[in-house]
Short mmCIF file of C-alpha atoms in Angstrom, two decimals:
data_model
loop_
_atom_site.label_atom_id
_atom_site.label_comp_id
_atom_site.label_asym_id
_atom_site.label_seq_id
_atom_site.Cartn_x
_atom_site.Cartn_y
_atom_site.Cartn_z
CA ALA A 1 76.35 115.67 105.81
CA LEU A 2 75.14 118.80 107.50
CA SER A 3 71.64 118.77 108.92
CA GLY A 4 69.27 121.01 110.85
CA PRO A 5 70.89 124.12 112.35
CA GLU A 6 74.31 123.13 110.95
CA LEU A 7 73.05 124.17 107.53
CA ARG A 8 72.88 127.78 108.78
CA TYR A 9 76.46 127.87 110.13
CA GLN A 10 78.81 130.45 108.65
CA LYS A 11 81.47 129.07 106.32
CA ILE A 12 84.18 129.41 108.96
CA GLU A 13 82.04 127.45 111.45
CA LYS A 14 81.40 124.73 108.86
CA ILE A 15 85.16 124.35 108.36
CA ALA A 16 85.67 124.12 112.13
CA LEU A 17 82.89 121.53 112.37
CA ALA A 18 84.47 119.49 109.56
CA LEU A 19 87.81 119.67 111.34
CA MET A 20 86.19 118.53 114.60
CA THR A 21 84.46 115.64 112.85
CA ALA A 22 87.70 114.57 111.18
CA ALA A 23 89.57 114.85 114.50
CA LYS A 24 87.00 112.61 116.21
CA LYS A 25 86.99 109.98 113.48
CA LEU A 26 90.76 110.05 112.91
CA ARG A 27 91.83 110.72 116.52
CA ARG A 28 94.82 108.35 116.46
CA TYR A 29 96.09 109.89 113.24
CA PHE A 30 95.62 113.44 114.58
CA LEU A 31 97.48 112.56 117.81
CA ALA A 32 100.39 110.89 116.00
CA ASN A 33 100.94 113.42 113.20
CA SER A 34 101.16 117.12 112.50
CA ILE A 35 98.08 118.23 110.61
CA ILE A 36 98.16 121.02 108.02
CA VAL A 37 94.83 122.59 107.14
CA ARG A 38 94.79 124.60 103.93
CA THR A 39 91.91 127.04 103.72
CA ASP A 40 91.07 130.45 102.33
CA GLN A 41 89.37 131.36 105.65
CA PRO A 42 91.11 132.98 108.66
CA GLN A 43 90.52 129.78 110.64
CA LYS A 44 93.48 130.07 113.01
CA GLN A 45 92.67 133.65 114.00
CA VAL A 46 89.04 132.77 114.68
CA LEU A 47 89.52 129.41 116.42
CA PHE A 48 92.21 130.60 118.80
CA ARG A 49 90.78 134.01 119.76
CA PRO A 50 90.46 134.54 123.53
CA ASP A 51 86.98 136.08 123.24
CA LEU A 52 85.27 133.09 121.60
CA ALA A 53 81.85 131.99 122.78
CA GLY A 54 79.65 128.93 122.48
CA ARG A 55 80.44 125.99 120.25
CA MET A 56 83.55 127.65 118.76
CA THR A 57 85.10 127.79 122.26
CA LYS A 58 84.36 124.10 122.76
CA TRP A 59 85.85 123.23 119.37
CA SER A 60 88.89 125.41 120.02
CA VAL A 61 89.63 123.58 123.28
CA GLU A 62 89.17 120.18 121.61
CA LEU A 63 91.36 121.05 118.63
CA SER A 64 94.12 122.53 120.81
CA LYS A 65 94.99 118.94 121.84
CA PHE A 66 96.33 118.31 118.34
CA ASP A 67 99.29 119.69 116.42
CA ILE A 68 97.29 121.58 113.80
CA SER A 69 98.70 124.37 111.65
CA PHE A 70 96.86 126.47 109.11
CA GLU A 71 98.19 127.57 105.72
CA PRO A 72 96.57 129.65 103.01
CA ARG A 73 95.03 127.54 100.27
CA MET A 74 96.56 129.74 97.55
CA ALA A 75 100.02 128.38 98.34
CA LEU A 76 98.81 124.87 97.59
CA LYS A 77 97.42 125.87 94.20
CA ALA A 78 100.67 127.57 93.27
CA GLN A 79 102.73 124.58 94.41
CA VAL A 80 100.57 122.05 92.59
CA PHE A 81 100.76 124.13 89.41
CA THR A 82 104.54 124.46 89.77
CA ASP A 83 104.94 120.71 90.33
CA PHE A 84 102.68 119.95 87.35
CA LEU A 85 104.69 122.21 85.05
CA ALA A 86 107.99 120.79 86.27
CA GLU A 87 106.76 117.24 85.69
CA LEU A 88 105.53 117.81 82.15
CA THR A 89 108.09 120.32 80.91
CA PRO A 90 110.38 118.63 78.42
CA GLY A 91 113.97 118.57 79.57
CA ASN A 92 117.21 117.29 78.14
CA THR A 93 116.15 113.70 78.67
CA GLU A 94 114.65 111.52 75.98
CA PRO A 95 110.86 111.23 76.05
CA CYS A 96 109.35 108.08 77.50
CA THR A 97 109.00 105.69 74.59
CA SER A 98 107.25 102.70 76.15
CA TRP A 99 103.74 103.27 77.50
CA THR A 100 100.87 101.14 78.77
CA VAL A 101 97.31 102.43 78.30
CA PHE A 102 94.55 101.18 80.59
CA THR A 103 91.01 101.96 79.48
CA ASP A 104 87.57 101.67 81.00
CA ARG A 105 84.29 102.96 79.66
CA SER A 106 80.81 103.66 80.87
CA SER A 107 77.61 104.09 78.94
CA ASN A 108 74.07 104.53 80.22
CA SER A 109 70.92 106.52 79.53
CA LYS A 110 72.48 109.70 81.01
CA GLY A 111 75.56 109.66 78.77
CA SER A 112 78.82 107.93 78.12
CA GLY A 113 82.46 108.45 78.88
CA ALA A 114 85.76 106.78 79.54
CA GLY A 115 88.69 106.74 81.90
CA LEU A 116 92.28 106.38 80.75
CA ILE A 117 95.47 105.77 82.67
CA LEU A 118 98.77 105.99 80.81
CA GLU A 119 101.87 104.66 82.53
CA SER A 120 105.36 105.05 81.16
CA GLN A 121 108.10 102.54 81.73
CA GLU A 122 109.89 105.31 83.65
CA GLY A 123 107.00 105.60 86.13
CA LEU A 124 105.18 108.69 84.81
CA THR A 125 101.39 108.35 85.15
CA VAL A 126 98.79 110.39 83.29
CA GLU A 127 95.11 110.03 84.19
CA VAL A 128 92.34 111.32 81.93
CA SER A 129 88.57 111.17 82.12
CA LEU A 130 86.42 111.77 79.06
CA LYS A 131 82.75 112.58 78.66
CA PHE A 132 81.48 111.93 75.17
CA SER A 133 79.23 114.53 73.58
CA PHE A 134 77.30 111.82 71.75
CA SER A 135 75.23 108.81 72.67
CA ALA A 136 77.30 105.61 72.56
CA THR A 137 76.92 101.92 73.26
CA ASN A 138 79.37 100.25 75.65
CA ASN A 139 81.36 98.91 72.69
CA GLN A 140 81.51 102.31 70.99
CA ALA A 141 82.59 103.91 74.27
CA GLU A 142 85.32 101.27 74.64
CA TYR A 143 86.60 101.90 71.10
CA GLU A 144 86.59 105.66 71.70
CA ALA A 145 88.51 105.13 74.94
CA CYS A 146 91.09 102.98 73.15
CA MET A 147 91.50 105.51 70.34
CA ALA A 148 91.85 108.40 72.81
CA GLY A 149 94.44 106.41 74.77
CA VAL A 150 96.47 105.63 71.66
CA ASP A 151 96.28 109.28 70.51
CA LEU A 152 97.42 110.52 73.91
CA ALA A 153 100.26 107.99 74.09
CA LEU A 154 101.46 109.07 70.63
CA GLU A 155 101.29 112.70 71.77
CA MET A 156 103.49 111.75 74.72
CA GLY A 157 106.08 110.32 72.30
CA ALA A 158 105.26 106.62 72.59
CA LYS A 159 107.05 104.30 70.21
CA TYR A 160 105.98 101.10 71.95
CA LEU A 161 102.48 100.77 73.31
CA LYS A 162 100.55 98.17 75.31
CA LEU A 163 96.79 98.59 75.34
CA LYS A 164 94.88 97.01 78.23
CA THR A 165 91.11 96.92 78.09
CA ASN A 166 88.44 94.78 79.72
CA SER A 167 86.46 94.37 76.50
CA GLN A 168 87.17 91.00 74.93
CA LEU A 169 85.19 92.02 71.84
CA VAL A 170 87.40 95.06 71.23
CA VAL A 171 90.59 93.03 71.77
CA THR A 172 89.58 90.27 69.35
CA GLN A 173 88.51 92.81 66.71
CA ILE A 174 91.76 94.79 67.03
CA LYS A 175 93.76 91.56 66.68
CA GLY A 176 91.71 90.64 63.62
CA GLU A 177 90.34 87.49 65.24
CA ALA A 178 86.72 88.67 65.00
CA GLN A 179 84.69 90.77 62.60
CA ALA A 180 82.44 93.63 63.66
CA LYS A 181 78.81 92.86 62.85
CA GLU A 182 77.15 96.22 63.49
CA PRO A 183 77.80 98.88 60.82
CA PHE A 184 78.48 101.60 63.39
CA ILE A 185 81.22 99.42 64.96
CA GLN A 186 82.82 98.51 61.60
CA ARG A 187 84.14 102.03 61.15
CA TYR A 188 86.42 101.54 64.16
#
């Protein structure tokens, strides 16, 4: 974390400082690999200017020991978006029909939510995090997570579904081996 005078650095200096810190902590990795830094700042032009002064000169000399290249951050966004669309665009192949849904929930005084991971038999993974707009107990949050996972799997074309949850109560109630006692849980 930045402290003292570092808090007043310009954005470009903060990026250079972060790069220096990473280079120090990951020195072996930086020496053994080519490093690509994606930023929306003109980092390369500033770091490798001949008329630098002060700490930027020191950082420039230190960083010149490594194979570091700079790319505009916009290219990354475009590539990620392109990859995402290519991955989820339906093609001529059949949709994945067998899915496994992993759920986990969280509920506390500040709110509740859930995390879902859907994995297809073909290796496609979809990760989703949910924040519920209502107050929920842990059991309610687990049921909501399970229902959201099932809904999402059906949307993805699932015909066969495995549901994995860490709530024994939810599992036994879904299997019909236990009855819900609380009225607000019975509706699930």
